[in-house]
Structures are given as C-alpha cells and as structure tokens.
C-alpha cells in the first residue's frame, strides 16, 4: 500500500501516529507510528474505517464530513482506542483537511498523557479512600475482641496451678505479647484518624533535612543521601509532623531496600525539590505545586505489587507491616496532594505533589 503513495513515505519518520483517509473514510495510509499504536499493519488497516477502531468512533463521522467539505482547517477531539486484552488507550486526535481529492483527510493521533494521568490519579484517590475506610473499620473490629483476649490470658495466668506455673505461663505470655503486637498494629491503622491536624507554616526543606538526619543516624555507613533543592519554593500551610512522618516512611522503606548496596558501600538516595506549574490534583487545577522526588538505586519494587503498594498490609519486604506507604499517602492527601511511584531495577522514584500558595 505504501509503495503506491511514495509522497507519504516521509511520514514514517514522525514519532506521532499519522493516518490518511479516502473520501469514504477508509484508511489509505498509516505511518509506522500509527501501525504500532493501532497494532496492525497498513495492509490490515486499509480494510477498515477509522471510526471502527474507537469506542467513541462515531464522533469522527461528522468531523470527517466537515473536513471533506473543507468547512475547517483542523479540529481536535479525544478518542478511546480499543485494545484486545488490555485497557483502552486514551488518544487525542487532530483532524486536518487536505487539498487532495483522493486523500481529503489526515488524522494525527497522540496518546493522551494528561487524560491518562487524571484517570490514574482518580483511581489512586478512590483506592486510598477505600483503603482508609477498610483500615478504620478493620481496626475497630479487631480492637474490642483483642482487649478481651489479652484480659482473659492475664486472668488465666493468675489461675494457673503453682506446680505448672513456669511451663504454662510461657503460653499465656505468648498470647499477651501477640495481643500487644496486634494492638500496636491497630493503633497505627487508626493513627491518621485520631491525631488532630495541626496546621502551621511548613518549609519543605526543613522536613527533608529532618528526615535526612534521622535516616543517616540509623544508617551511618554505606549510604549517601544527595540533596538537590530549589530553595525558592515558598512555605505553605500544613502539618509539619505529618509530612515528616510521610516522608520518613518512604525514605526508611527505600533505605531498607538498599541493604545489599549499603553493605557494598554504593547505596544512594536522592531528595529533589522542584516547583511545577498548572498541575491537576484530585480534579482541581493549581497554579503551583511542590514536586518532591525521593529516588533510590535499589533493586526496585516487585512488578506484582507495584499497583498495590499503597494498599494496607501490602509489603515487599520480609517482616514489613505494609502500613508505611498507606499512612504516607493518607498524610499527603490530607494536604490535598498525592504520592506517585515509578520503579524499575536500579531506580525507584516516589513523587510527592502538594499544592503551593
């Protein structure tokens, strides 16, 4: 097909997907990027109409007719591309009228990064809200019987016969200690809901330095924590202690993931602060936002839990409680922000976004 349209072969050099349509709306040309996006060769695509490829492809019909009649130079709309066995792809389309009778319309398709980001944030917020409700309800359900179990074990211990006190007391102490451990876990689940939100002026670099000093005190050898701060970032209203705890949970997890590199002396953490402009958080547009990155050179987060790391009781570390990141997300969301994560072997990047005044 491409050989019959040599004048269009240069479009193969473009990174964006480009499709040329005939007067009937059929595909007569698709560049390499379009073949990749649509997951079909131009030979297969030439048997289809572009409107058939999208869930909301009917929206293209009126625009195609207007383009053929040269009622506009170009128009834009968002489309949803169906993909077999995978999530639909959000696509931004630019429809351009061409001055050519056999090829009257050109369509450029780009992955709609902004829409994907909004969808991801919305899922994250919904997930976090569900997590909070689950954690709070679960903690309350556990708390009452837990106290009864501990009290019963203590009473049982007082009634043990003297001749068997030593060996039987070992069992009652196991019950009491495990009840205390679970009580601590429950208290951590309830912590964000119990503690009042103490608002004051927050300097994010004071928060970073406090966390940095705490981690280096615990890991004095083999770990380097680099700083890359934008000192022009203004103070904002927030709960400093909550932000310290949120950041400490993330950095401490990262340091523990770096155990092998700490042993070999090449473990590295990086704290970076920047300002981003015109950012949307929880469907609200903000002119300015703090953009804080916590980056480590560890082994990365296991792929099977990457989508669930903010769920309560999900941990990638042996013996981990799985509450650190859940609480961190809760604390940041109480500041109208969000935590995102990208991870691969050798680089895990936690990104905290919080609106600025």
mmCIF file with all atom_site columns, N, CA, C and O in Angstrom, residues 268-297:
data_model
loop_
_atom_site.group_PDB
_atom_site.id
_atom_site.type_symbol
_atom_site.label_atom_id
_atom_site.label_alt_id
_atom_site.label_comp_id
_atom_site.label_asym_id
_atom_site.label_entity_id
_atom_site.label_seq_id
_atom_site.pdbx_PDB_ins_code
_atom_site.Cartn_x
_atom_site.Cartn_y
_atom_site.Cartn_z
_atom_site.occupancy
_atom_site.B_iso_or_equiv
_atom_site.pdbx_formal_charge
_atom_site.auth_seq_id
_atom_site.auth_comp_id
_atom_site.auth_asym_id
_atom_site.auth_atom_id
_atom_site.pdbx_PDB_model_num
ATOM 1   N N  . UNK A 1 268 ? 22.603  4.766  47.350 1.00 0.00 ? 268 UNK A N  1
ATOM 2   C CA . UNK A 1 268 ? 22.398  6.199  47.124 1.00 0.00 ? 268 UNK A CA 1
ATOM 3   C C  . UNK A 1 268 ? 20.913  6.558  47.130 1.00 0.00 ? 268 UNK A C  1
ATOM 4   O O  . UNK A 1 268 ? 20.099  5.901  46.500 1.00 0.00 ? 268 UNK A O  1
ATOM 5   N N  . UNK A 1 269 ? 20.600  7.594  47.888 1.00 0.00 ? 269 UNK A N  1
ATOM 6   C CA . UNK A 1 269 ? 19.273  8.179  47.897 1.00 0.00 ? 269 UNK A CA 1
ATOM 7   C C  . UNK A 1 269 ? 19.384  9.624  47.445 1.00 0.00 ? 269 UNK A C  1
ATOM 8   O O  . UNK A 1 269 ? 20.390  10.283 47.722 1.00 0.00 ? 269 UNK A O  1
ATOM 9   N N  . UNK A 1 270 ? 18.357  10.106 46.771 1.00 0.00 ? 270 UNK A N  1
ATOM 10  C CA . UNK A 1 270 ? 18.370  11.493 46.327 1.00 0.00 ? 270 UNK A CA 1
ATOM 11  C C  . UNK A 1 270 ? 17.060  12.158 46.701 1.00 0.00 ? 270 UNK A C  1
ATOM 12  O O  . UNK A 1 270 ? 15.978  11.623 46.444 1.00 0.00 ? 270 UNK A O  1
ATOM 13  N N  . UNK A 1 271 ? 17.153  13.333 47.332 1.00 0.00 ? 271 UNK A N  1
ATOM 14  C CA . UNK A 1 271 ? 15.993  14.149 47.663 1.00 0.00 ? 271 UNK A CA 1
ATOM 15  C C  . UNK A 1 271 ? 16.009  15.362 46.748 1.00 0.00 ? 271 UNK A C  1
ATOM 16  O O  . UNK A 1 271 ? 16.973  16.141 46.767 1.00 0.00 ? 271 UNK A O  1
ATOM 17  N N  . UNK A 1 272 ? 14.989  15.517 45.942 1.00 0.00 ? 272 UNK A N  1
ATOM 18  C CA . UNK A 1 272 ? 14.937  16.618 44.974 1.00 0.00 ? 272 UNK A CA 1
ATOM 19  C C  . UNK A 1 272 ? 13.632  17.380 45.117 1.00 0.00 ? 272 UNK A C  1
ATOM 20  O O  . UNK A 1 272 ? 12.566  16.788 45.181 1.00 0.00 ? 272 UNK A O  1
ATOM 21  N N  . UNK A 1 273 ? 13.722  18.702 45.173 1.00 0.00 ? 273 UNK A N  1
ATOM 22  C CA . UNK A 1 273 ? 12.515  19.530 45.237 1.00 0.00 ? 273 UNK A CA 1
ATOM 23  C C  . UNK A 1 273 ? 12.478  20.468 44.036 1.00 0.00 ? 273 UNK A C  1
ATOM 24  O O  . UNK A 1 273 ? 13.483  21.036 43.641 1.00 0.00 ? 273 UNK A O  1
ATOM 25  N N  . UNK A 1 274 ? 11.288  20.590 43.478 1.00 0.00 ? 274 UNK A N  1
ATOM 26  C CA . UNK A 1 274 ? 11.062  21.491 42.352 1.00 0.00 ? 274 UNK A CA 1
ATOM 27  C C  . UNK A 1 274 ? 9.649   22.072 42.482 1.00 0.00 ? 274 UNK A C  1
ATOM 28  O O  . UNK A 1 274 ? 8.850   21.633 43.306 1.00 0.00 ? 274 UNK A O  1
ATOM 29  N N  . UNK A 1 275 ? 9.348   23.040 41.637 1.00 0.00 ? 275 UNK A N  1
ATOM 30  C CA . UNK A 1 275 ? 8.000   23.585 41.527 1.00 0.00 ? 275 UNK A CA 1
ATOM 31  C C  . UNK A 1 275 ? 7.464   23.212 40.154 1.00 0.00 ? 275 UNK A C  1
ATOM 32  O O  . UNK A 1 275 ? 8.170   23.311 39.151 1.00 0.00 ? 275 UNK A O  1
ATOM 33  N N  . UNK A 1 276 ? 6.231   22.745 40.106 1.00 0.00 ? 276 UNK A N  1
ATOM 34  C CA . UNK A 1 276 ? 5.566   22.511 38.817 1.00 0.00 ? 276 UNK A CA 1
ATOM 35  C C  . UNK A 1 276 ? 4.384   23.464 38.717 1.00 0.00 ? 276 UNK A C  1
ATOM 36  O O  . UNK A 1 276 ? 3.780   23.833 39.729 1.00 0.00 ? 276 UNK A O  1
ATOM 37  N N  . UNK A 1 277 ? 4.070   23.853 37.501 1.00 0.00 ? 277 UNK A N  1
ATOM 38  C CA . UNK A 1 277 ? 3.006   24.830 37.279 1.00 0.00 ? 277 UNK A CA 1
ATOM 39  C C  . UNK A 1 277 ? 1.814   24.185 36.576 1.00 0.00 ? 277 UNK A C  1
ATOM 40  O O  . UNK A 1 277 ? 1.979   23.241 35.800 1.00 0.00 ? 277 UNK A O  1
ATOM 41  N N  . UNK A 1 278 ? 0.651   24.727 36.850 1.00 0.00 ? 278 UNK A N  1
ATOM 42  C CA . UNK A 1 278 ? -0.587  24.279 36.209 1.00 0.00 ? 278 UNK A CA 1
ATOM 43  C C  . UNK A 1 278 ? -0.741  22.758 36.300 1.00 0.00 ? 278 UNK A C  1
ATOM 44  O O  . UNK A 1 278 ? -0.731  22.039 35.310 1.00 0.00 ? 278 UNK A O  1
ATOM 45  N N  . UNK A 1 279 ? -0.858  22.283 37.533 1.00 0.00 ? 279 UNK A N  1
ATOM 46  C CA . UNK A 1 279 ? -0.990  20.843 37.770 1.00 0.00 ? 279 UNK A CA 1
ATOM 47  C C  . UNK A 1 279 ? -2.387  20.547 38.313 1.00 0.00 ? 279 UNK A C  1
ATOM 48  O O  . UNK A 1 279 ? -2.957  21.339 39.058 1.00 0.00 ? 279 UNK A O  1
ATOM 49  N N  . UNK A 1 280 ? -2.937  19.405 37.919 1.00 0.00 ? 280 UNK A N  1
ATOM 50  C CA . UNK A 1 280 ? -4.259  18.994 38.381 1.00 0.00 ? 280 UNK A CA 1
ATOM 51  C C  . UNK A 1 280 ? -4.112  17.887 39.416 1.00 0.00 ? 280 UNK A C  1
ATOM 52  O O  . UNK A 1 280 ? -3.510  16.848 39.154 1.00 0.00 ? 280 UNK A O  1
ATOM 53  N N  . UNK A 1 281 ? -4.668  18.124 40.609 1.00 0.00 ? 281 UNK A N  1
ATOM 54  C CA . UNK A 1 281 ? -4.636  17.148 41.688 1.00 0.00 ? 281 UNK A CA 1
ATOM 55  C C  . UNK A 1 281 ? -6.065  16.950 42.190 1.00 0.00 ? 281 UNK A C  1
ATOM 56  O O  . UNK A 1 281 ? -6.722  17.922 42.565 1.00 0.00 ? 281 UNK A O  1
ATOM 57  N N  . UNK A 1 282 ? -6.513  15.723 42.192 1.00 0.00 ? 282 UNK A N  1
ATOM 58  C CA . UNK A 1 282 ? -7.874  15.399 42.637 1.00 0.00 ? 282 UNK A CA 1
ATOM 59  C C  . UNK A 1 282 ? -8.906  16.256 41.917 1.00 0.00 ? 282 UNK A C  1
ATOM 60  O O  . UNK A 1 282 ? -9.815  16.812 42.522 1.00 0.00 ? 282 UNK A O  1
ATOM 61  N N  . UNK A 1 283 ? -8.730  16.399 40.590 1.00 0.00 ? 283 UNK A N  1
ATOM 62  C CA . UNK A 1 283 ? -9.649  17.127 39.710 1.00 0.00 ? 283 UNK A CA 1
ATOM 63  C C  . UNK A 1 283 ? -9.677  18.636 39.953 1.00 0.00 ? 283 UNK A C  1
ATOM 64  O O  . UNK A 1 283 ? -10.571 19.320 39.468 1.00 0.00 ? 283 UNK A O  1
ATOM 65  N N  . UNK A 1 284 ? -8.707  19.136 40.720 1.00 0.00 ? 284 UNK A N  1
ATOM 66  C CA . UNK A 1 284 ? -8.615  20.582 40.964 1.00 0.00 ? 284 UNK A CA 1
ATOM 67  C C  . UNK A 1 284 ? -7.321  21.097 40.346 1.00 0.00 ? 284 UNK A C  1
ATOM 68  O O  . UNK A 1 284 ? -6.259  20.500 40.522 1.00 0.00 ? 284 UNK A O  1
ATOM 69  N N  . UNK A 1 285 ? -7.422  22.202 39.610 1.00 0.00 ? 285 UNK A N  1
ATOM 70  C CA . UNK A 1 285 ? -6.263  22.788 38.939 1.00 0.00 ? 285 UNK A CA 1
ATOM 71  C C  . UNK A 1 285 ? -5.572  23.778 39.871 1.00 0.00 ? 285 UNK A C  1
ATOM 72  O O  . UNK A 1 285 ? -6.219  24.638 40.475 1.00 0.00 ? 285 UNK A O  1
ATOM 73  N N  . UNK A 1 286 ? -4.250  23.647 40.013 1.00 0.00 ? 286 UNK A N  1
ATOM 74  C CA . UNK A 1 286 ? -3.464  24.546 40.849 1.00 0.00 ? 286 UNK A CA 1
ATOM 75  C C  . UNK A 1 286 ? -2.384  25.219 40.006 1.00 0.00 ? 286 UNK A C  1
ATOM 76  O O  . UNK A 1 286 ? -1.773  24.579 39.141 1.00 0.00 ? 286 UNK A O  1
ATOM 77  N N  . UNK A 1 287 ? -2.152  26.493 40.281 1.00 0.00 ? 287 UNK A N  1
ATOM 78  C CA . UNK A 1 287 ? -1.122  27.226 39.536 1.00 0.00 ? 287 UNK A CA 1
ATOM 79  C C  . UNK A 1 287 ? 0.267   26.712 39.876 1.00 0.00 ? 287 UNK A C  1
ATOM 80  O O  . UNK A 1 287 ? 1.132   26.611 39.009 1.00 0.00 ? 287 UNK A O  1
ATOM 81  N N  . UNK A 1 288 ? 0.488   26.413 41.173 1.00 0.00 ? 288 UNK A N  1
ATOM 82  C CA . UNK A 1 288 ? 1.802   25.948 41.624 1.00 0.00 ? 288 UNK A CA 1
ATOM 83  C C  . UNK A 1 288 ? 1.643   24.717 42.505 1.00 0.00 ? 288 UNK A C  1
ATOM 84  O O  . UNK A 1 288 ? 0.657   24.588 43.235 1.00 0.00 ? 288 UNK A O  1
ATOM 85  N N  . UNK A 1 289 ? 2.628   23.834 42.455 1.00 0.00 ? 289 UNK A N  1
ATOM 86  C CA . UNK A 1 289 ? 2.633   22.675 43.344 1.00 0.00 ? 289 UNK A CA 1
ATOM 87  C C  . UNK A 1 289 ? 4.072   22.281 43.649 1.00 0.00 ? 289 UNK A C  1
ATOM 88  O O  . UNK A 1 289 ? 4.968   22.429 42.809 1.00 0.00 ? 289 UNK A O  1
ATOM 89  N N  . UNK A 1 290 ? 4.279   21.795 44.866 1.00 0.00 ? 290 UNK A N  1
ATOM 90  C CA . UNK A 1 290 ? 5.564   21.218 45.244 1.00 0.00 ? 290 UNK A CA 1
ATOM 91  C C  . UNK A 1 290 ? 5.737   19.893 44.512 1.00 0.00 ? 290 UNK A C  1
ATOM 92  O O  . UNK A 1 290 ? 4.810   19.077 44.448 1.00 0.00 ? 290 UNK A O  1
ATOM 93  N N  . UNK A 1 291 ? 6.916   19.667 43.962 1.00 0.00 ? 291 UNK A N  1
ATOM 94  C CA . UNK A 1 291 ? 7.242   18.429 43.259 1.00 0.00 ? 291 UNK A CA 1
ATOM 95  C C  . UNK A 1 291 ? 8.471   17.832 43.941 1.00 0.00 ? 291 UNK A C  1
ATOM 96  O O  . UNK A 1 291 ? 9.598   18.209 43.652 1.00 0.00 ? 291 UNK A O  1
ATOM 97  N N  . UNK A 1 292 ? 8.233   16.927 44.886 1.00 0.00 ? 292 UNK A N  1
ATOM 98  C CA . UNK A 1 292 ? 9.306   16.341 45.694 1.00 0.00 ? 292 UNK A CA 1
ATOM 99  C C  . UNK A 1 292 ? 9.553   14.910 45.243 1.00 0.00 ? 292 UNK A C  1
ATOM 100 O O  . UNK A 1 292 ? 8.634   14.092 45.206 1.00 0.00 ? 292 UNK A O  1
ATOM 101 N N  . UNK A 1 293 ? 10.801  14.613 44.909 1.00 0.00 ? 293 UNK A N  1
ATOM 102 C CA . UNK A 1 293 ? 11.178  13.263 44.466 1.00 0.00 ? 293 UNK A CA 1
ATOM 103 C C  . UNK A 1 293 ? 12.109  12.619 45.489 1.00 0.00 ? 293 UNK A C  1
ATOM 104 O O  . UNK A 1 293 ? 13.047  13.251 45.979 1.00 0.00 ? 293 UNK A O  1
ATOM 105 N N  . UNK A 1 294 ? 11.831  11.352 45.781 1.00 0.00 ? 294 UNK A N  1
ATOM 106 C CA . UNK A 1 294 ? 12.704  10.526 46.623 1.00 0.00 ? 294 UNK A CA 1
ATOM 107 C C  . UNK A 1 294 ? 13.137  9.348  45.757 1.00 0.00 ? 294 UNK A C  1
ATOM 108 O O  . UNK A 1 294 ? 12.332  8.473  45.436 1.00 0.00 ? 294 UNK A O  1
ATOM 109 N N  . UNK A 1 295 ? 14.382  9.357  45.357 1.00 0.00 ? 295 UNK A N  1
ATOM 110 C CA . UNK A 1 295 ? 14.880  8.390  44.363 1.00 0.00 ? 295 UNK A CA 1
ATOM 111 C C  . UNK A 1 295 ? 15.968  7.531  44.991 1.00 0.00 ? 295 UNK A C  1
ATOM 112 O O  . UNK A 1 295 ? 16.877  8.059  45.657 1.00 0.00 ? 295 UNK A O  1
ATOM 113 N N  . UNK A 1 296 ? 15.886  6.220  44.786 1.00 0.00 ? 296 UNK A N  1
ATOM 114 C CA . UNK A 1 296 ? 16.947  5.329  45.282 1.00 0.00 ? 296 UNK A CA 1
ATOM 115 C C  . UNK A 1 296 ? 17.441  4.430  44.152 1.00 0.00 ? 296 UNK A C  1
ATOM 116 O O  . UNK A 1 296 ? 16.763  4.256  43.142 1.00 0.00 ? 296 UNK A O  1
ATOM 117 N N  . UNK A 1 297 ? 18.647  3.885  44.341 1.00 0.00 ? 297 UNK A N  1
ATOM 118 C CA . UNK A 1 297 ? 19.235  2.999  43.331 1.00 0.00 ? 297 UNK A CA 1
ATOM 119 C C  . UNK A 1 297 ? 19.165  1.538  43.753 1.00 0.00 ? 297 UNK A C  1
ATOM 120 O O  . UNK A 1 297 ? 20.060  0.748  43.471 1.00 0.00 ? 297 UNK A O  1
#
